Amino acid sequence: MYFVRTAGEQDLGKVRDLLVETWHAAYDRHFGAGKVDELIELLLSPVKLRARLAKRQSEFLVADNGEDIGGMGYAVMSEQMTKTVLLHMLYVRPSLQRNGIGRDIFAELETCFPDAEVMRLDVEPENAEAIAFYEAHGFAEVGRNENAGPGQSGIPALVFEKRLASH
């Protein structure tokens, strides 16, 4: 049984291991393992994860069973878009997917931003499993970004949004 809680500094090693595993499982077939390794080093370094943990107006959650981290989620209030929370990461260990862990993390993230009216995210266009998950949780496609990630990455993403329940 996994319980969702706020992540702490002591979780970052296990979170990084989970992210490396899930990113390779999700993205190797689209970008190749070498490119995924580059992105992991660029976006998911221990320093970057620690910065996310410390960021104001953000929530960094883990699903923990007392021994292992089975999933994680990270969202932050947008600095550019009014009343919008950006869901940057929601990952569940591949062997544990479809057991409700992602749903539980997502449900908690939805409640963490009382001033937000919209949740927004980018998803890789070929990631049918993630798209199905988000659509099942009330998201709709609202656009496309040809340079998701840092700089002019050339990595396309679909943009999804969900209206959040009024508080």
Short mmCIF file of C-alpha atoms in Angstrom, two decimals, residues 7 12 15-16 18-20 22-23 27 39-40 43-46 48-53 58-62 71-76 85-92 101-102 105-106 109 113 119-123 130 133-134 139:
data_model
loop_
_atom_site.label_atom_id
_atom_site.label_comp_id
_atom_site.label_asym_id
_atom_site.label_seq_id
_atom_site.Cartn_x
_atom_site.Cartn_y
_atom_site.Cartn_z
CA ALA A 7 8.69 14.70 -0.42
CA LEU A 12 15.60 12.63 -3.61
CA VAL A 15 12.99 9.82 -6.63
CA ARG A 16 15.86 10.20 -9.08
CA LEU A 18 12.41 6.22 -10.12
CA LEU A 19 12.62 9.03 -12.69
CA VAL A 20 15.55 7.43 -14.53
CA THR A 22 10.34 5.73 -15.84
CA TRP A 23 11.90 8.15 -18.34
CA TYR A 27 10.81 7.86 -23.84
CA LEU A 39 17.64 14.99 -20.78
CA ILE A 40 17.86 13.21 -17.44
CA LEU A 43 16.52 18.20 -16.11
CA LEU A 44 16.69 15.65 -13.29
CA SER A 45 20.08 16.14 -11.69
CA PRO A 46 20.17 15.99 -7.90
CA LYS A 48 17.62 20.36 -10.07
CA LEU A 49 15.49 18.04 -7.94
CA ARG A 50 16.65 19.77 -4.75
CA ALA A 51 15.75 23.15 -6.29
CA ARG A 52 12.26 21.90 -7.14
CA LEU A 53 11.85 20.65 -3.58
CA SER A 58 5.13 24.30 -5.51
CA GLU A 59 4.25 20.84 -4.30
CA PHE A 60 6.59 17.83 -4.58
CA LEU A 61 4.83 14.59 -3.62
CA VAL A 62 5.87 10.96 -3.40
CA GLY A 71 5.57 7.34 -7.80
CA MET A 72 6.10 11.08 -7.65
CA GLY A 73 4.41 14.29 -8.71
CA TYR A 74 5.55 17.88 -8.96
CA ALA A 75 3.49 20.97 -9.73
CA VAL A 76 4.07 24.70 -9.35
CA VAL A 85 -0.80 25.51 -11.84
CA LEU A 86 1.71 23.71 -14.04
CA LEU A 87 1.96 19.95 -13.62
CA HIS A 88 5.61 19.32 -14.49
CA MET A 89 5.97 15.71 -13.41
CA LEU A 90 3.72 12.77 -12.61
CA TYR A 91 5.54 9.45 -12.85
CA VAL A 92 4.84 5.98 -11.51
CA ILE A 101 -0.77 5.42 -7.53
CA GLY A 102 -0.84 8.06 -10.28
CA ILE A 105 -0.83 11.57 -6.47
CA PHE A 106 -2.86 13.55 -9.00
CA LEU A 109 -1.92 17.71 -6.33
CA PHE A 113 -3.26 25.01 -4.97
CA MET A 119 -4.04 22.88 -14.23
CA ARG A 120 -1.85 22.75 -17.35
CA LEU A 121 0.71 20.22 -18.56
CA ASP A 122 2.77 19.17 -21.56
CA VAL A 123 2.75 15.55 -22.72
CA ALA A 130 -0.09 9.31 -20.45
CA PHE A 133 -4.51 8.93 -18.18
CA TYR A 134 -4.87 12.71 -18.42
CA PHE A 139 -7.86 17.10 -19.20
#
